[in-house]
Coordinates of C-alpha atoms and ligand atoms in Angstrom, one line a residue:
X226 CA -45.1 102.0 71.1
X227 CA -42.6 102.4 68.3
X228 CA -39.2 102.1 69.8
X229 CA -37.6 103.1 66.5
X230 CA -39.3 106.5 66.5
X231 CA -38.5 107.0 70.1
X232 CA -34.8 106.2 69.8
X233 CA -34.6 108.2 66.6
X234 CA -36.1 111.2 68.2
X235 CA -33.7 111.0 71.2
X236 CA -30.7 110.8 68.9
X237 CA -31.7 113.7 66.7
X238 CA -32.7 115.8 69.6
X239 CA -29.3 115.5 71.2
X240 CA -27.5 116.3 68.0
X241 CA -29.5 119.4 67.5
X242 CA -29.2 120.6 71.1
X243 CA -25.6 120.0 71.4
X244 CA -23.0 122.6 70.6
X245 CA -21.3 120.5 68.0
X246 CA -22.3 122.9 65.1
X247 CA -20.7 125.9 66.9
X248 CA -17.6 124.0 67.6
X249 CA -17.5 123.0 64.0
X250 CA -17.5 126.7 63.0
X251 CA -14.7 127.3 65.5
X252 CA -12.7 124.5 63.9
X253 CA -13.0 126.2 60.5
X254 CA -11.3 129.2 62.1
X255 CA -8.7 127.6 64.1
X256 CA -7.9 124.2 62.5
X257 CA -7.7 121.3 65.0
X258 CA -10.0 122.1 67.9
X259 CA -9.7 120.3 71.2
X260 CA -13.0 121.6 72.6
X261 CA -14.8 120.2 69.6
X262 CA -13.2 116.8 70.1
X263 CA -14.2 116.9 73.8
X264 CA -17.8 117.8 72.9
X265 CA -18.1 115.0 70.4
X266 CA -16.7 112.5 72.9
X267 CA -19.0 113.8 75.6
X268 CA -22.1 113.5 73.2
X269 CA -21.1 110.1 71.9
X270 CA -20.1 108.4 75.0
X271 CA -22.2 110.0 77.8
X272 CA -25.2 111.9 76.7
X273 CA -26.3 109.9 73.7
X274 CA -26.2 106.5 75.4
X275 CA -27.9 107.9 78.4
X276 CA -30.8 109.3 76.4
X277 CA -31.1 106.2 74.3
X278 CA -31.2 104.1 77.5
X279 CA -33.7 106.5 79.0
X280 CA -36.0 106.4 76.0
X281 CA -35.8 102.6 76.0
X282 CA -36.7 102.5 79.7
X283 CA -39.6 104.8 79.0
X284 CA -40.8 102.5 76.3
X285 CA -40.5 99.6 78.7
X286 CA -42.4 101.3 81.4
X287 CA -45.1 102.4 79.1
X288 CA -45.6 98.9 78.0
X289 CA -46.1 97.8 81.6
X290 CA -48.4 100.5 82.7
X291 CA -51.7 98.8 81.8
X292 CA -53.7 97.5 84.8
X293 CA -53.9 94.0 83.3
X294 CA -50.1 93.8 83.1
X295 CA -49.6 95.0 86.6
X296 CA -52.2 92.6 88.0
X297 CA -50.5 89.9 86.0
X298 CA -47.2 90.6 87.6
X299 CA -48.7 90.6 91.0
X300 CA -50.5 87.5 90.2
X301 CA -47.3 85.8 89.2
X302 CA -45.5 86.9 92.3
X303 CA -48.3 86.0 94.6
X304 CA -48.9 82.4 93.4
X305 CA -47.3 79.1 94.0
X306 CA -45.8 77.0 91.2
X307 CA -49.1 75.4 90.5
X308 CA -51.0 78.6 90.4
X309 CA -48.3 80.1 88.2
X310 CA -49.0 77.4 85.7
X311 CA -52.6 78.4 85.7
X312 CA -51.6 82.0 85.0
X313 CA -49.9 80.6 82.0
X314 CA -52.9 78.9 80.7
X315 CA -55.1 81.9 81.1
X316 CA -52.6 84.3 79.6
X317 CA -53.1 85.8 76.2
X318 CA -52.0 83.6 73.3
X319 CA -48.6 84.0 72.0
X320 CA -49.1 84.6 68.3
X321 CA -45.7 83.2 67.5
X322 CA -46.8 79.7 68.4
X323 CA -50.3 79.8 67.0
X324 CA -48.7 80.2 63.6
X325 CA -46.7 77.7 61.6
X326 CA -43.1 77.3 62.4
X327 CA -40.3 78.6 60.1
X328 CA -41.3 81.6 57.9
X329 CA -44.5 82.2 59.8
X330 CA -42.6 82.4 63.0
X331 CA -40.2 85.0 61.5
X332 CA -43.2 87.2 60.5
X333 CA -44.6 87.0 64.1
X334 CA -41.4 88.5 65.4
X335 CA -41.8 91.6 63.2
X336 CA -42.3 95.1 64.3
X337 CA -45.8 95.9 65.5
X338 CA -46.6 92.4 66.4
X339 CA -45.3 92.4 69.9
X340 CA -47.3 90.5 72.5
X341 CA -44.9 91.1 75.4
X342 CA -46.7 91.4 78.8
X343 CA -44.0 90.8 81.3
X344 CA -41.2 93.1 82.3
X345 CA -37.7 92.1 81.1
X346 CA -36.4 92.4 84.6
X347 CA -33.0 91.0 83.7
X348 CA -32.5 93.7 81.1
X349 CA -33.6 96.5 83.4
X350 CA -31.5 95.2 86.3
X351 CA -28.5 94.8 84.1
X352 CA -29.0 98.4 82.7
X353 CA -28.7 99.7 86.2
X354 CA -25.9 97.4 87.1
X355 CA -24.0 98.7 84.1
X356 CA -23.3 101.9 86.0
X357 CA -22.5 100.1 89.2
X358 CA -18.9 100.1 90.2
X359 CA -16.9 97.0 89.6
X360 CA -16.5 94.5 92.3
X361 CA -13.7 94.6 94.8
X362 CA -11.1 91.9 94.3
X363 CA -12.1 90.0 97.4
X364 CA -15.7 89.7 96.3
X365 CA -17.0 91.7 99.3
X366 CA -14.7 89.8 101.7
X367 CA -15.7 86.3 100.4
X368 CA -12.3 85.4 99.1
X369 CA -9.5 84.7 101.6
X370 CA -6.0 86.2 101.5
X371 CA -2.9 84.1 101.5
X372 CA -2.9 82.6 98.0
X373 CA 0.2 82.9 95.9
X374 CA -0.4 85.2 92.9
X375 CA -1.1 83.6 89.6
X376 CA -1.7 80.1 91.1
X377 CA -5.3 80.8 90.3
X378 CA -5.8 83.5 87.7
X379 CA -9.6 83.3 87.8
X380 CA -9.7 84.2 91.5
X381 CA -7.2 87.0 91.0
X382 CA -8.9 88.5 87.9
X383 CA -12.6 87.7 88.5
X384 CA -13.4 91.3 89.6
X385 CA -12.5 92.5 86.1
X386 CA -15.2 90.4 84.5
X387 CA -18.1 90.4 87.0
X388 CA -20.3 93.3 87.9
X389 CA -20.9 94.2 91.5
X390 CA -23.5 91.9 93.0
X391 CA -26.4 93.2 95.0
X392 CA -26.1 90.2 97.3
X393 CA -23.6 90.9 100.0
X394 CA -22.3 88.0 102.2
X395 CA -23.2 88.4 105.9
X396 CA -20.5 89.2 108.4
X397 CA -21.4 85.9 110.1
X398 CA -20.8 83.9 106.9
X399 CA -17.4 85.7 106.4
X400 CA -16.4 84.8 110.0
X401 CA -17.6 81.2 109.5
X402 CA -15.5 80.9 106.3
X403 CA -12.4 82.3 108.0
X404 CA -12.9 79.8 110.8
X405 CA -13.4 77.0 108.3
X406 CA -10.2 77.9 106.5
X407 CA -8.3 77.6 109.9
X408 CA -10.0 74.3 110.6
X409 CA -9.0 73.0 107.1
X410 CA -5.4 74.1 107.7
X411 CA -5.4 72.3 111.0
X412 CA -7.1 69.0 109.8
X413 CA -6.4 69.0 106.1
X414 CA -4.2 66.6 104.1
X415 CA -0.5 66.4 105.1
X416 CA -1.2 67.4 108.8
X417 CA -0.4 65.1 111.7
X418 CA -4.0 64.9 112.8
X419 CA -5.1 63.9 109.3
X420 CA -2.5 61.1 109.1
X421 CA -3.7 59.8 112.5
X422 CA -7.4 59.9 111.6
X423 CA -6.7 58.2 108.3
X424 CA -4.7 55.5 110.1
X425 CA -7.8 55.0 112.4
X426 CA -10.0 54.7 109.3
X427 CA -7.7 52.2 107.7
X428 CA -7.5 50.1 110.8
X429 CA -11.2 50.2 111.4
X430 CA -10.9 52.2 114.7
X431 CA -13.6 54.8 115.5
X432 CA -13.0 57.7 117.8
X433 CA -16.3 59.3 118.4
X434 CA -14.5 62.4 119.8
X435 CA -11.9 62.6 117.0
X436 CA -10.1 66.0 116.8
X437 CA -11.1 66.4 113.2
X438 CA -14.0 65.0 111.3
X439 CA -14.4 64.8 107.6
X440 CA -17.0 64.7 104.9
X441 CA -15.6 63.3 101.6
X442 CA -17.4 64.4 98.4
X443 CA -17.4 61.5 96.0
X444 CA -17.2 62.6 92.3
X445 CA -20.3 61.7 90.5
X446 CA -22.5 62.8 87.5
X447 CA -22.3 65.7 85.1
X448 CA -20.3 68.8 85.9
X449 CA -23.2 71.0 86.8
X450 CA -24.5 68.4 89.2
X451 CA -21.0 68.1 90.7
X452 CA -20.8 71.8 91.3
X453 CA -24.1 72.2 93.0
X454 CA -23.4 69.1 95.2
X455 CA -20.0 70.4 96.2
X456 CA -21.6 73.6 97.4
X457 CA -24.3 71.6 99.3
X458 CA -21.7 69.3 100.8
X459 CA -19.5 72.3 101.8
X460 CA -22.5 73.9 103.5
X461 CA -23.1 70.6 105.4
X462 CA -19.5 70.7 106.4
X463 CA -19.9 74.3 107.7
X464 CA -23.0 73.3 109.7
X465 CA -21.3 70.2 111.3
X466 CA -17.8 71.5 111.7
X467 CA -16.4 68.9 109.3
X468 CA -13.6 69.3 106.8
X469 CA -14.6 68.9 103.2
X470 CA -12.4 66.7 101.1
X471 CA -12.8 66.2 97.4
X472 CA -12.4 63.0 95.4
X473 CA -10.4 64.2 92.4
X474 CA -12.1 61.7 90.1
X475 CA -10.7 61.8 86.6
X476 CA -10.6 65.6 86.0
X477 CA -11.4 67.6 89.1
X478 CA -7.8 68.8 89.6
X479 CA -7.8 70.3 86.1
X480 CA -11.1 72.0 86.4
X481 CA -10.9 74.0 89.7
X482 CA -8.4 75.9 91.7
X483 CA -7.8 75.2 95.4
X484 CA -10.4 77.3 97.3
X485 CA -8.7 77.2 100.8
X486 CA -5.4 79.0 101.4
X487 CA -2.2 77.0 102.3
X488 CA -3.8 73.6 102.2
X489 CA -5.6 71.3 99.7
X490 CA -9.2 70.2 99.5
X491 CA -8.3 67.1 97.5
X492 CA -8.0 63.7 99.1
X493 CA -4.2 63.1 99.1
X494 CA -2.7 60.2 97.3
X495 CA -2.1 58.4 100.7
X496 CA -5.9 57.8 100.8
X497 CA -6.9 54.4 99.5
X498 CA -8.9 55.6 96.5
X499 CA -10.2 52.1 95.8
X500 CA -12.5 52.5 98.8
X501 CA -14.6 55.0 96.9
X502 CA -15.4 52.6 94.1
X503 CA -17.9 50.4 95.9
X504 CA -19.8 53.3 97.4
X505 CA -23.1 53.0 95.7
X506 CA -26.7 51.8 96.5
X507 CA -25.4 48.3 97.2
X508 CA -22.8 49.3 99.7
X509 CA -23.2 47.7 103.1
X510 CA -21.8 50.9 104.7
X511 CA -24.7 52.9 103.2
X512 CA -26.5 54.8 105.9
X513 CA -29.9 53.6 104.7
X514 CA -28.8 50.0 104.8
X515 CA -27.4 50.4 108.3
X516 CA -30.7 51.9 109.4
X517 CA -32.9 49.5 107.6
X518 CA -31.1 46.5 108.9
X519 CA -31.1 47.8 112.5
X520 CA -27.3 47.8 112.4
X521 CA -27.3 51.4 113.7
X522 CA -29.4 50.3 116.6
X523 CA -26.9 47.7 117.4
X524 CA -24.2 50.3 117.4
X525 CA -26.2 52.7 119.5
X526 CA -26.8 50.0 122.2
X527 CA -23.2 48.8 122.1
X528 CA -20.0 50.4 123.2
X529 CA -18.4 53.4 121.5
X530 CA -15.8 51.1 119.8
X531 CA -18.7 49.5 118.0
X532 CA -19.5 52.6 116.0
X533 CA -19.0 52.2 112.2
X534 CA -15.6 53.6 111.3
X535 CA -17.2 55.4 108.4
X536 CA -20.7 55.8 106.9
X537 CA -21.6 56.2 103.2
X538 CA -24.3 58.8 102.6
X539 CA -26.1 57.8 99.4
X540 CA -28.0 61.0 98.4
X541 CA -28.5 60.4 94.7
X542 CA -31.8 60.6 92.9
X543 CA -32.5 56.9 93.5
X544 CA -32.0 56.9 97.3
X545 CA -34.5 55.1 99.5
X546 CA -36.7 55.9 102.5
X547 CA -33.9 55.1 105.0
X548 CA -31.2 57.1 103.1
X549 CA -33.6 60.1 103.3
X550 CA -33.6 59.9 107.1
X551 CA -30.3 61.8 106.7
X552 CA -32.6 64.8 106.8
X553 CA -33.8 64.0 110.4
X554 CA -32.5 65.4 113.6
X555 CA -32.1 62.1 115.4
X556 CA -30.1 60.6 112.6
X557 CA -27.9 63.7 112.4
X558 CA -27.2 63.3 116.1
X559 CA -25.9 59.9 115.4
X560 CA -23.8 61.0 112.5
X561 CA -22.1 63.5 114.7
X562 CA -20.1 60.6 116.2
X563 CA -18.7 59.3 113.0
X564 CA -15.4 60.8 112.0
X565 CA -15.6 59.9 108.3
X566 CA -18.6 60.4 106.1
X567 CA -18.5 59.7 102.4
X568 CA -21.2 61.5 100.4
X569 CA -22.3 60.8 96.9
X570 CA -25.0 62.9 95.4
X571 CA -26.4 64.5 92.3
X572 CA -28.8 66.7 94.2
X573 CA -28.6 70.2 95.6
X574 CA -30.0 69.1 98.9
X575 CA -29.7 72.4 100.7
X576 CA -33.5 73.2 100.9
X577 CA -34.1 70.2 103.0
X578 CA -31.4 71.1 105.5
X579 CA -33.8 73.9 106.7
X580 CA -36.1 71.1 108.0
X581 CA -33.6 70.2 110.6
X582 CA -34.1 72.4 113.7
X583 CA -30.4 72.3 114.6
X584 CA -29.5 73.6 111.2
X585 CA -32.4 76.0 110.6
X586 CA -31.3 78.8 112.9
X587 CA -27.7 78.7 111.8
X588 CA -28.8 78.9 108.1
X589 CA -30.7 82.0 108.8
X590 CA -27.7 83.6 110.4
X591 CA -25.4 82.6 107.6
X592 CA -27.7 83.6 104.8
X593 CA -30.1 86.4 105.9
X594 CA -30.7 86.9 102.2
X595 CA -31.9 83.4 101.8
X596 CA -31.8 83.0 98.0
X597 CA -28.1 83.7 97.8
X598 CA -26.7 80.5 99.3
X599 CA -25.3 79.0 96.1
X600 CA -24.4 82.5 94.8
X601 CA -22.0 83.0 97.7
X602 CA -20.8 79.5 98.2
X603 CA -20.3 79.0 94.4
X604 CA -18.3 82.2 94.1
X605 CA -16.3 81.3 97.1
X606 CA -15.5 77.7 96.1
X607 CA -15.6 77.3 92.4
X608 CA -12.8 79.0 90.6
X609 CA -11.8 77.8 87.1
X610 CA -8.3 76.4 86.7
X611 CA -5.9 78.5 84.7
X612 CA -6.5 76.4 81.6
X613 CA -10.3 76.8 81.9
X614 CA -9.8 80.5 82.6
X615 CA -7.9 80.8 79.3
X616 CA -10.9 79.4 77.5
X617 CA -13.2 81.8 79.3
X618 CA -11.2 85.0 79.0
X619 CA -10.2 84.5 75.3
X620 CA -13.8 83.9 74.4
X621 CA -15.2 86.7 76.5
X622 CA -12.7 89.3 75.1
X623 CA -13.2 88.2 71.5
X624 CA -17.0 87.9 71.5
X625 CA -18.7 89.4 74.5
X626 CA -16.7 92.2 76.0
X627 CA -17.8 95.0 73.7
X628 CA -21.4 94.2 73.5
X629 CA -24.2 96.5 74.5
X630 CA -26.0 93.6 76.2
X631 CA -24.9 90.0 76.8
X632 CA -27.7 87.5 76.5
X633 CA -27.1 83.9 77.5
X634 CA -29.3 81.2 76.0
X635 CA -28.7 77.8 77.8
X636 CA -30.3 75.1 75.8
X637 CA -30.2 71.6 77.3
X638 CA -32.1 68.7 75.9
X639 CA -31.9 65.2 77.2
X640 CA -32.1 63.5 73.8
X641 CA -29.3 64.4 71.4
X642 CA -30.0 66.3 68.3
X643 CA -31.8 69.5 67.3
X644 CA -35.5 70.0 68.0
X645 CA -37.1 72.9 66.1
X646 CA -39.8 73.4 68.7
X647 CA -37.1 74.2 71.3
X648 CA -35.9 77.0 69.1
X649 CA -39.5 78.2 68.8
X650 CA -39.7 78.1 72.6
X651 CA -36.6 80.1 73.1
X652 CA -37.7 82.7 70.6
X653 CA -41.2 82.8 72.1
X654 CA -39.8 83.3 75.6
X655 CA -37.4 86.0 74.3
X656 CA -40.2 87.8 72.5
X657 CA -42.7 87.7 75.3
X658 CA -40.1 89.1 77.7
X659 CA -38.3 91.5 75.3
X660 CA -35.0 89.8 75.6
X661 CA -33.8 89.9 71.9
X662 CA -34.8 92.7 69.6
X663 CA -37.7 92.0 67.3
X664 CA -37.1 91.8 63.6
X665 CA -38.3 94.2 60.9
X666 CA -38.2 94.5 57.1
X667 CA -36.3 97.7 57.0
X668 CA -32.6 98.4 57.3
X669 CA -33.3 102.1 57.1
X670 CA -32.4 102.9 60.7
X671 CA -29.3 100.8 60.6
X672 CA -28.0 102.4 57.4
X673 CA -28.8 105.9 58.7
X674 CA -27.0 105.3 62.0
X675 CA -24.0 103.8 60.2
X676 CA -23.9 106.8 57.8
X677 CA -23.9 109.2 60.7
X678 CA -21.2 107.3 62.5
X679 CA -23.5 106.2 65.3
X680 CA -23.3 102.5 64.7
X681 CA -24.5 100.8 67.8
X682 CA -22.7 98.2 69.8
X683 CA -24.3 94.9 69.0
X684 CA -26.2 92.6 71.4
X685 CA -24.1 89.6 71.9
X686 CA -26.0 86.3 72.2
X687 CA -24.1 83.4 73.8
X688 CA -25.8 80.1 72.9
X689 CA -24.7 77.0 74.9
X690 CA -25.9 73.7 73.8
X691 CA -24.6 70.3 72.8
X692 CA -26.2 70.9 69.4
X693 CA -25.3 73.6 66.9
X694 CA -28.9 73.8 65.5
X695 CA -30.2 76.4 68.0
X696 CA -27.2 78.7 67.4
X697 CA -27.6 78.4 63.6
X698 CA -31.4 79.1 63.7
X699 CA -30.9 82.3 65.8
X700 CA -27.9 83.5 63.9
X701 CA -29.6 83.0 60.6
X702 CA -32.7 84.9 61.8
X703 CA -30.6 88.0 62.7
X704 CA -28.6 87.7 59.5
X705 CA -31.6 87.4 57.2
X706 CA -33.7 90.1 58.9
X707 CA -32.9 93.6 60.3
X708 CA -34.2 94.5 63.7
X709 CA -36.6 97.1 64.9
X710 CA -34.4 100.0 65.9
X711 CA -31.4 98.9 63.9
X712 CA -29.9 96.9 66.7
X713 CA -27.3 94.4 65.6
X714 CA -27.3 91.0 67.1
X715 CA -24.1 88.8 67.1
X716 CA -24.7 85.2 67.9
X717 CA -21.9 82.9 69.2
X718 CA -21.6 79.4 70.4
X719 CA -18.3 78.3 71.9
X720 CA -18.7 74.5 71.3
X721 CA -21.2 71.9 70.2
X722 CA -20.1 68.6 71.6
X723 CA -23.2 66.7 70.3
X724 CA -23.2 64.3 73.3
X725 CA -22.4 64.4 77.0
X726 CA -19.0 62.9 77.7
X727 CA -18.7 63.2 81.5
X728 CA -15.4 61.3 81.7
X729 CA -13.7 63.4 79.1
X730 CA -11.5 66.2 80.5
X731 CA -11.4 68.6 77.6
X732 CA -15.2 68.2 77.2
X733 CA -15.7 69.1 80.9
X734 CA -13.4 72.1 80.6
X735 CA -15.5 73.4 77.8
X736 CA -18.7 72.8 79.8
X737 CA -17.2 74.7 82.8
X738 CA -16.0 77.5 80.6
X739 CA -19.5 77.8 79.1
X740 CA -21.3 77.8 82.4
X741 CA -18.9 80.6 83.5
X742 CA -19.4 82.6 80.3
X743 CA -23.2 82.3 80.8
X744 CA -22.7 83.7 84.3
X745 CA -21.0 86.8 82.8
X746 CA -24.2 87.6 80.8
X747 CA -26.7 90.3 81.7
X748 CA -29.8 88.2 80.9
X749 CA -30.3 84.5 80.9
X750 CA -32.8 82.1 79.4
X751 CA -32.2 78.7 80.8
X752 CA -33.5 75.1 80.4
X753 CA -35.7 73.3 82.9
X754 CA -34.2 70.6 85.1
X755 CA -30.6 71.6 84.3
X756 CA -28.0 72.1 86.9
X757 CA -25.8 73.5 84.1
X758 CA -28.2 76.5 84.0
X759 CA -28.5 76.6 87.8
X760 CA -24.7 77.0 88.2
X761 CA -24.7 79.9 85.6
X762 CA -27.6 81.8 87.2
X763 CA -26.2 81.3 90.7
X764 CA -22.7 82.5 89.9
X765 CA -24.2 85.4 87.9
X766 CA -26.5 86.4 90.7
X767 CA -29.5 86.9 88.3
X768 CA -32.9 85.3 88.1
X769 CA -33.2 83.8 84.6
X770 CA -36.2 83.2 82.5
X771 CA -36.6 79.4 82.8
X772 CA -38.3 77.5 80.0
X773 CA -41.1 75.1 80.9
X774 CA -40.6 71.5 79.9
X775 CA -42.3 70.9 76.6
X776 CA -44.9 68.2 76.3
X777 CA -45.6 66.3 73.1
X778 CA -42.9 68.2 71.2
X779 CA -44.9 71.4 71.3
X780 CA -44.1 74.8 72.8
X781 CA -45.7 75.3 76.2
X782 CA -47.8 78.4 76.9
X783 CA -46.3 80.3 78.5
X784 CA -42.9 79.3 77.2
X785 CA -41.0 80.4 80.2
X786 CA -41.2 82.5 83.4
X787 CA -38.8 84.3 85.6
X788 CA -37.7 82.1 88.5
X789 CA -38.7 83.0 92.1
X790 CA -35.1 82.7 93.2
X791 CA -31.7 82.0 91.7
X792 CA -31.1 79.1 94.0
X793 CA -30.8 75.7 92.4
X794 CA -33.7 73.3 92.7
X795 CA -33.4 70.1 94.8
X796 CA -34.9 67.6 92.4
X797 CA -35.5 64.7 94.7
X798 CA -36.3 65.9 98.2
X799 CA -37.8 63.8 101.0
X800 CA -41.5 64.2 101.8
X801 CA -41.4 63.1 105.4
X802 CA -42.0 64.7 108.8
X803 CA -39.4 63.1 111.0
X804 CA -41.0 64.0 114.3
X805 CA -44.6 63.0 113.3
X806 CA -43.2 60.1 111.4
X807 CA -45.5 60.6 108.5
X808 CA -45.4 61.8 104.9
X809 CA -45.9 65.6 104.4
X810 CA -45.5 68.1 101.6
X811 CA -42.1 69.6 102.5
X812 CA -42.7 72.4 100.1
X813 CA -45.4 73.7 102.5
X814 CA -43.5 73.7 105.8
X815 CA -41.7 77.0 105.5
X816 CA -42.7 79.9 103.3
X817 CA -39.1 80.2 102.1
X818 CA -38.8 76.6 100.9
X819 CA -41.0 76.2 97.8
X820 CA -41.6 73.9 95.0
X821 CA -39.5 74.7 91.9
X822 CA -40.8 76.3 88.7
X823 CA -39.3 73.6 86.6
X824 CA -39.6 70.5 88.7
X825 CA -43.0 70.6 90.4
X826 CA -42.1 68.3 93.3
X827 CA -38.6 69.7 93.7
X828 CA -37.7 72.2 96.4
X829 CA -35.9 75.5 96.3
X830 CA -35.0 78.3 98.8
X831 CA -36.7 81.6 98.0
X832 CA -36.2 85.0 99.6
X833 CA -39.6 86.5 99.8
X834 CA -42.0 84.8 102.1
X835 CA -44.9 86.5 100.3
X836 CA -44.1 85.1 96.9
Ligands
LIG181 P1 -27.6 68.9 83.6 O1 -27.5 67.4 83.2 O2 -28.2 69.8 82.6 O3 -28.1 69.0 85.0 O4 -26.1 69.4 83.7 P2 -24.7 68.6 84.0 O5 -23.6 69.7 83.8 O6 -24.7 68.0 85.3 O7 -24.6 67.5 82.9 C1 -24.7 67.8 81.6 C2 -23.3 67.6 80.9 O8 -23.6 67.6 79.5 C3 -22.4 68.8 81.0 O9 -21.6 68.7 82.2 C4 -21.6 68.7 79.8 O10 -20.7 67.6 79.9 C5 -22.7 68.4 78.8 N1 -23.4 69.6 78.3 C6 -24.7 69.8 78.4 N2 -25.0 71.0 77.9 C7 -23.8 71.5 77.4 C8 -23.5 72.7 76.8 O11 -24.3 73.6 76.5 N3 -22.2 72.9 76.5 C9 -21.2 72.0 76.8 N4 -20.0 72.2 76.4 N5 -21.5 70.8 77.4 C10 -22.8 70.6 77.7

């Protein structure tokens, strides 16, 4: 269906039907006419956009009404990751990628050559969200009172930038957070009880019934990884009544605000930071090491004073069988007696917490909408520092605020440089799912609209990538060619750092600002395997189109799919049944813990059991 014609018709119909001409006559008689001005404003700002949106939606619906498309959607929803891949193989060919790259690709994006079969859900959702009221400043009760104003501008001002989320935190989660804040105030740094427990730790004393217990998150890995593991560690703290303390590493203090009122989540300077250095796979305090060498057994058979005064939980991608026993009930019972746990991870290990019977029920109470765990915890915990907030708000206001649609393209490659087939993949994904407008050869509509004073707001495309190549390719495309329907497309990229510099503070500030800016978009296309993208989608509260991992430098078919849930993927889960003491597929234990779209052996929490 020709969207141009449809939109044109809507626009002209409203002009003819409106009473603008009669008010013009009146103006001739009476000079400046207030009614006329009101009418024009009404037509321009309310009726016209509404009809244009309506006509767009009608077009979208029409394009979905064929039985093959409906069955394809059901098929996608009904199948597991493996089956979804099969759908991709059977799906109709994407002409874009059957052709040569470059010029040929441009031609394939032209008017009348659309091969879209799936609904652009993000676009439709965002259209409806547009009319939704803005969020309340407490984010539905998620954020605590008691912070001094302007200590954290991002927390104070977030509601001006985000749209209302359809995911509401449960009353039980809110209660749990308020209780946690009280616990943190009671046990946090600079309290008497903290000083006592720290003295015990330093002197090697272990009190199995210590008043306060701690889990220390040890800074590790890229920023996206850090953010998903902070959320996972905080959830573990909630489940085990521990206090979460953060190793400030080289830059954590400059990236985030304090999330808990009247206290701090950072390890204080009185803590012997040098202790954190040797916490790695070779540490003799590593839980896996203690288990593997029967040292835990010795402790269990001995007296209470024999308990280790702290345990290091090594939950990184290279952890071993014994480290993974962290996800077993018996081992958790033991850990309950250790006041200090140090946890280093680059994994969002939440999905495997459901495997523990003692956590499972609590998780259901906390998150009745299961796929919103990171969404809520991320919005609760992760507030950009004032410096990062400056980067975010200046960019947003200059480039994104006035757009008709904000489209975020997160392009992450693990080799540095620019890869043209990744651009092809992004464009193919966009075309198939109607994210970006298709290009045309005629500027006619644009010119006519401009002449008549109806210039449309542009679509703003936010590209994030270490390379500038993807931004340049997409910007050039929309500069060199008009679009169907005369839609203007502005393309922006805040930075192109070329390489990952995890220890560099200003680099990490930019990375955080970009994740946040992506999370303010209406639609997202993200890269596989990337926690950078997971953070953006989780904070946004939208399901992105995730690209499949390309093999042999070619564009996969299909190029992308909508994710089952916006939860991050746990890339290295255990495959072990603790009770039966044998290997199992942990993606098949519960209908709500599934294998991920991008990492076939990974696990993620999904909402709908029937997916
Ligand atoms: P992941 O490796 O994709 O899971 O994400 P991480 O955030 O953990 O690590 C990637 C790191 O590379 C980021 O934290 C940044 O330091 C850098 N990086 C990757 N992509 C981008 C990007 O689009 N923009 C910026 N500014 N930095 C990026």
